[in-house]
Tab-separated table of C-alpha atoms in Angstrom:
chain	number	residue	atom	x	y	z
A	18	MET	CA	282.535	16.096	232.403
A	19	THR	CA	283.239	17.374	235.909
A	20	HIS	CA	280.194	17.615	238.145
A	21	ALA	CA	280.030	19.993	241.077
A	22	ARG	CA	278.757	17.188	243.284
A	23	GLN	CA	279.233	13.458	243.084
A	24	HIS	CA	275.653	12.300	242.818
A	25	THR	CA	273.422	10.900	240.144
A	26	ILE	CA	271.179	13.570	238.678
A	27	GLN	CA	267.659	12.243	238.366
A	28	VAL	CA	266.309	12.481	234.819
A	29	VAL	CA	262.578	13.228	234.774
A	30	ALA	CA	260.518	12.799	231.598
A	31	HIS	CA	258.461	15.981	231.135
A	32	ARG	CA	254.938	14.899	230.125
A	33	GLY	CA	256.616	11.648	229.111
A	34	ALA	CA	259.160	11.450	226.300
A	35	SER	CA	257.252	14.353	224.809
A	36	GLU	CA	259.713	15.256	222.086
A	37	ASP	CA	259.169	11.852	220.484
A	38	ALA	CA	255.504	11.126	221.258
A	39	PRO	CA	252.365	13.174	221.984
A	40	GLU	CA	252.631	14.674	225.460
A	41	HIS	CA	250.723	13.128	228.358
A	42	THR	CA	249.774	10.022	226.383
A	43	LEU	CA	250.435	6.414	227.281
A	44	ALA	CA	252.738	6.309	224.252
A	45	ALA	CA	254.883	9.135	225.670
A	46	TYR	CA	255.212	7.539	229.102
A	47	MET	CA	255.920	4.069	227.745
A	48	LYS	CA	258.664	5.588	225.577
A	49	ALA	CA	260.104	7.406	228.608
A	50	ILE	CA	260.223	4.165	230.592
A	51	GLU	CA	261.820	2.365	227.648
A	52	ASP	CA	264.389	5.174	227.356
A	53	GLY	CA	265.395	4.713	231.007
A	54	ALA	CA	263.926	7.814	232.643
A	55	ASP	CA	264.231	7.819	236.435
A	56	ALA	CA	260.895	9.582	236.903
A	57	LEU	CA	257.825	10.697	234.982
A	58	GLU	CA	256.290	14.162	235.217
A	59	CYS	CA	252.618	14.847	234.585
A	60	ASP	CA	250.062	17.615	235.025
A	61	VAL	CA	246.648	16.705	236.392
A	62	ARG	CA	243.286	18.388	235.945
A	63	LEU	CA	239.853	17.441	237.228
A	64	THR	CA	237.084	16.608	234.755
A	65	ALA	CA	233.481	17.693	235.232
A	66	ASP	CA	232.655	14.236	236.611
A	67	GLY	CA	235.582	14.108	239.031
A	68	HIS	CA	238.351	12.177	237.227
A	69	LEU	CA	241.979	13.266	237.277
A	70	VAL	CA	243.390	13.359	233.757
A	71	CYS	CA	246.867	14.155	232.486
A	72	VAL	CA	246.401	17.370	230.499
A	73	HIS	CA	248.556	20.476	230.781
A	74	ASP	CA	246.406	23.219	229.284
A	75	ARG	CA	243.145	24.510	230.713
A	76	ARG	CA	241.549	23.716	227.360
A	77	VAL	CA	242.011	20.680	225.110
A	78	ASP	CA	242.252	22.698	221.883
A	79	ARG	CA	246.049	22.507	221.438
A	80	THR	CA	246.561	18.802	222.107
A	81	SER	CA	243.422	17.204	220.712
A	82	ASN	CA	240.911	17.465	217.906
A	83	GLY	CA	238.309	18.846	220.320
A	84	ARG	CA	237.555	22.125	221.997
A	85	GLY	CA	236.622	23.233	225.487
A	86	ALA	CA	237.879	23.388	229.055
A	87	VAL	CA	238.853	20.132	230.756
A	88	SER	CA	236.828	21.138	233.808
A	89	ALA	CA	233.685	21.440	231.680
A	90	LEU	CA	234.056	18.040	229.991
A	91	GLU	CA	233.353	14.577	231.376
A	92	LEU	CA	235.804	11.720	231.021
A	93	ALA	CA	233.664	10.113	228.309
A	94	ASP	CA	233.826	13.366	226.311
A	95	LEU	CA	237.609	13.427	226.574
A	96	ALA	CA	237.900	9.725	225.736
A	97	ALA	CA	236.174	10.395	222.412
A	98	LEU	CA	238.894	12.856	221.366
A	99	ASP	CA	242.143	12.248	219.488
A	100	PHE	CA	245.139	13.353	221.582
A	101	GLY	CA	247.734	11.944	219.195
A	102	THR	CA	247.724	13.190	215.627
A	103	TRP	CA	248.363	16.857	216.541
A	104	LYS	CA	251.970	15.839	217.219
A	105	GLY	CA	254.031	16.537	214.142
A	106	ARG	CA	251.084	17.687	212.062
A	107	GLU	CA	252.978	20.813	210.948
A	108	ASP	CA	255.818	18.763	209.485
A	109	ALA	CA	253.916	15.723	208.270
A	110	THR	CA	252.127	15.405	204.936
A	111	GLU	CA	249.751	12.947	206.570
A	112	SER	CA	248.712	12.119	210.123
A	113	PRO	CA	251.502	10.414	212.114
A	114	ASP	CA	250.923	6.809	213.134
A	115	TRP	CA	251.248	6.448	216.898
A	116	GLY	CA	249.904	2.908	216.968
A	117	ASP	CA	246.758	1.723	218.704
A	118	ARG	CA	244.443	4.539	219.796
A	119	GLU	CA	244.726	3.252	223.383
A	120	TYR	CA	248.188	4.792	223.466
A	121	THR	CA	247.123	8.271	222.372
A	122	SER	CA	243.702	8.748	223.974
A	123	VAL	CA	243.260	10.872	227.090
A	124	LEU	CA	245.290	9.421	229.951
A	125	THR	CA	243.905	9.228	233.472
A	126	LEU	CA	246.244	9.526	236.417
A	127	GLU	CA	244.947	6.166	237.609
A	128	ARG	CA	246.154	4.516	234.386
A	129	LEU	CA	249.533	6.211	234.689
A	130	LEU	CA	249.900	4.941	238.264
A	131	GLU	CA	249.115	1.440	237.014
A	132	LEU	CA	251.776	1.796	234.328
A	133	VAL	CA	254.383	2.816	236.895
A	134	ALA	CA	253.367	-0.019	239.236
A	135	ASP	CA	253.780	-2.547	236.424
A	136	ALA	CA	257.013	-1.118	235.015
A	137	GLY	CA	259.250	-3.762	236.580
A	138	ARG	CA	261.727	-1.226	237.977
A	139	HIS	CA	261.705	1.713	240.366
A	140	ILE	CA	260.246	4.778	238.677
A	141	GLU	CA	259.240	7.928	240.521
A	142	LEU	CA	256.356	10.209	239.642
A	143	ALA	CA	256.234	14.004	239.823
A	144	ILE	CA	252.612	15.193	239.714
A	145	GLU	CA	251.796	18.859	239.100
A	146	THR	CA	248.386	20.066	240.252
A	147	LYS	CA	246.442	22.346	237.934
A	148	HIS	CA	242.880	23.443	238.541
A	149	PRO	CA	240.373	26.281	238.261
A	150	THR	CA	240.331	28.546	241.305
A	151	ARG	CA	236.666	27.747	241.908
A	152	TRP	CA	237.649	24.117	242.526
A	153	ALA	CA	240.199	25.007	245.161
A	154	GLY	CA	241.024	21.934	247.197
A	155	GLN	CA	239.126	19.412	245.088
A	156	VAL	CA	242.092	18.460	242.917
A	157	GLU	CA	244.291	17.871	245.964
A	158	ASP	CA	241.556	15.846	247.686
A	159	ARG	CA	241.034	13.603	244.663
A	160	LEU	CA	244.768	13.254	244.167
A	161	LEU	CA	245.368	12.082	247.726
A	162	GLN	CA	242.401	9.693	247.534
A	163	LEU	CA	243.912	8.090	244.454
A	164	LEU	CA	247.431	7.956	245.885
A	165	ARG	CA	246.080	6.267	249.010
A	166	ARG	CA	244.451	3.604	246.842
A	167	PHE	CA	247.955	2.834	245.554
A	168	ASP	CA	249.523	3.141	249.054
A	169	LEU	CA	251.549	6.154	247.925
A	170	ALA	CA	250.154	9.054	249.958
A	171	ASP	CA	251.758	8.424	253.343
A	172	PRO	CA	255.335	7.253	252.739
A	173	ALA	CA	258.102	6.985	255.255
A	174	PRO	CA	260.189	10.186	255.298
A	175	ASP	CA	262.648	10.401	252.379
A	176	ALA	CA	261.223	7.227	250.847
A	177	SER	CA	258.469	8.402	248.534
A	178	PRO	CA	258.292	7.454	244.844
A	179	VAL	CA	255.789	10.305	244.364
A	180	ARG	CA	256.082	14.051	244.814
A	181	VAL	CA	253.505	16.766	244.234
A	182	MET	CA	254.442	19.964	242.430
A	183	SER	CA	252.697	23.294	241.992
A	184	PHE	CA	253.242	26.969	241.245
A	185	SER	CA	250.653	27.578	243.968
A	186	ALA	CA	251.968	27.670	247.537
A	187	ARG	CA	248.374	27.239	248.730
A	188	SER	CA	248.008	24.012	246.775
A	189	LEU	CA	251.171	22.638	248.345
A	190	GLN	CA	249.979	23.693	251.806
A	191	ARG	CA	246.828	21.611	251.326
A	192	ILE	CA	248.943	18.586	250.406
A	193	GLU	CA	251.333	19.136	253.317
A	194	ALA	CA	248.469	19.446	255.805
A	195	ALA	CA	246.750	16.256	254.643
A	196	ALA	CA	249.839	14.143	253.870
A	197	PRO	CA	252.799	15.535	255.844
A	198	THR	CA	255.359	12.976	254.640
A	199	LEU	CA	254.577	13.379	250.924
A	200	PRO	CA	257.321	15.485	249.285
A	201	THR	CA	256.278	18.748	247.630
A	202	VAL	CA	257.979	20.890	244.990
A	203	TYR	CA	257.477	24.653	244.691
A	204	LEU	CA	257.675	25.567	241.004
A	205	THR	CA	258.856	29.025	239.995
A	206	GLN	CA	259.083	30.672	236.600
A	207	PHE	CA	260.662	33.942	237.719
A	208	VAL	CA	263.223	34.739	240.402
A	209	THR	CA	261.876	36.305	243.616
A	210	PRO	CA	263.570	37.786	246.704
A	211	ARG	CA	262.428	34.715	248.666
A	212	LEU	CA	264.088	32.388	246.150
A	213	LYS	CA	267.300	34.435	246.119
A	214	ASP	CA	267.462	33.966	249.876
A	215	GLY	CA	267.030	30.208	249.526
A	216	ARG	CA	263.581	30.186	251.119
A	217	LEU	CA	260.585	28.075	250.130
A	218	PRO	CA	256.994	28.332	251.411
A	219	GLY	CA	255.628	26.109	254.162
A	220	THR	CA	257.377	22.796	254.718
A	221	THR	CA	258.362	22.377	251.067
A	222	ARG	CA	261.925	21.151	250.701
A	223	ILE	CA	262.281	20.941	246.914
A	224	ALA	CA	262.604	23.956	244.629
A	225	GLY	CA	261.526	23.757	240.996
A	226	PRO	CA	263.058	26.756	239.219
A	227	SER	CA	262.833	27.231	235.464
A	228	ILE	CA	266.005	26.823	233.437
A	229	ARG	CA	265.754	30.544	232.706
A	230	ILE	CA	266.202	31.295	236.409
A	231	VAL	CA	269.168	28.936	236.588
A	232	ARG	CA	270.803	30.518	233.533
A	233	HIS	CA	270.502	34.093	234.777
A	234	HIS	CA	270.770	33.513	238.544
A	235	PRO	CA	272.929	30.404	239.066
A	236	THR	CA	273.738	31.429	242.639
A	237	VAL	CA	270.095	30.717	243.497
A	238	VAL	CA	270.853	26.985	243.207
A	239	LEU	CA	273.674	27.245	245.749
A	240	ARG	CA	271.558	29.315	248.149
A	241	LEU	CA	268.720	26.791	247.997
A	242	GLN	CA	271.027	23.836	248.550
A	243	GLN	CA	272.821	25.600	251.409
A	244	ALA	CA	269.393	25.996	253.004
A	245	GLY	CA	268.911	22.217	252.780
A	246	HIS	CA	266.658	22.132	249.715
A	247	GLN	CA	266.864	20.001	246.601
A	248	VAL	CA	266.707	21.697	243.203
A	249	HIS	CA	264.731	20.189	240.305
A	250	VAL	CA	265.079	22.276	237.130
A	251	TRP	CA	262.628	22.474	234.213
A	252	THR	CA	262.575	22.225	231.200
A	253	VAL	CA	266.130	21.233	230.261
A	254	ASP	CA	266.657	20.000	226.696
A	255	ASP	CA	269.804	21.655	225.318
A	256	ALA	CA	273.380	20.447	225.842
A	257	GLU	CA	274.547	23.768	227.325
A	258	ASP	CA	271.728	23.747	229.860
A	259	ILE	CA	272.396	20.117	230.801
A	260	GLU	CA	276.062	21.003	231.361
A	261	LEU	CA	275.102	24.005	233.484
A	262	CYS	CA	272.782	21.947	235.674
A	263	ALA	CA	275.450	19.288	236.086
A	264	ARG	CA	278.088	21.848	237.068
A	265	LEU	CA	275.740	23.370	239.621
A	266	GLY	CA	274.959	19.972	241.099
A	267	VAL	CA	271.169	20.061	240.796
A	268	GLU	CA	269.314	16.998	242.019
A	269	ALA	CA	266.945	16.547	239.058
A	270	ILE	CA	266.602	17.603	235.434
A	271	ILE	CA	263.095	17.686	233.966
A	272	THR	CA	263.274	17.229	230.196
A	273	ASN	CA	261.283	16.484	227.051
A	274	ARG	CA	264.244	14.376	225.876
A	275	PRO	CA	265.078	11.857	228.631
A	276	LYS	CA	267.114	9.517	226.427
A	277	GLN	CA	269.333	12.306	225.113
A	278	VAL	CA	269.866	13.759	228.593
A	279	LEU	CA	270.786	10.351	230.022
A	280	SER	CA	273.249	9.903	227.166
A	281	HIS	CA	274.739	13.355	227.723
A	282	LEU	CA	275.209	12.569	231.415
A	283	GLY	CA	277.035	9.368	230.484
A	284	ARG	CA	274.349	7.033	231.760
A	285	LEU	CA	273.599	5.216	228.486
């Protein structure tokens, strides 16, 4: 394979190794680490009692046996739910066995940070903020408080193992104002005139376009990189898309299948 640029593309496990294990569970992140992922991606939401948990959807209905909005539930409520057996339930004749319930219960960001700290090798973390509008600012505040407990919020420039991602420019502005050296990623699902011109909001220096944007507007990657930005593409699972990202010289691929992507890139 000929790459457009001679650099190692970072492989980021999207919600963990989420093709093989239930997303956002300890099982999924442990599998991603075992598979050799360079970084782990997670979404964080704030519970009613102020804990950051790794859950993508506003409600828990899809990924657990419970119902309700994360923001309306306390951590104890979430801890009582099963976040594991939904995975594969359409194909399985009986509930899949994901091992001890510890590995498939709701995962707090604090526990994920502990996992990364104890991994025994350098692993980066890409944290996406999600929150109700009425809680504007609270998620970012709690996130930075937790990162500071782990000495991760104020890194030296270009030396951070953590980056914060969001589709909300305002959310990233809050992070940039409170922690200027913490890298931020502006996520985009659709192409915009700003993106076509290679521009990102605020002081953000990493673009996070969807693979759909990259497929239909590959010149956007070049424009962004010419403007001095990195490009981290989501969610890249298919061989053709991996090849495209490699040819374009993106800096990171975010995938549900980290082991397969690493193998395709010749790193296994």
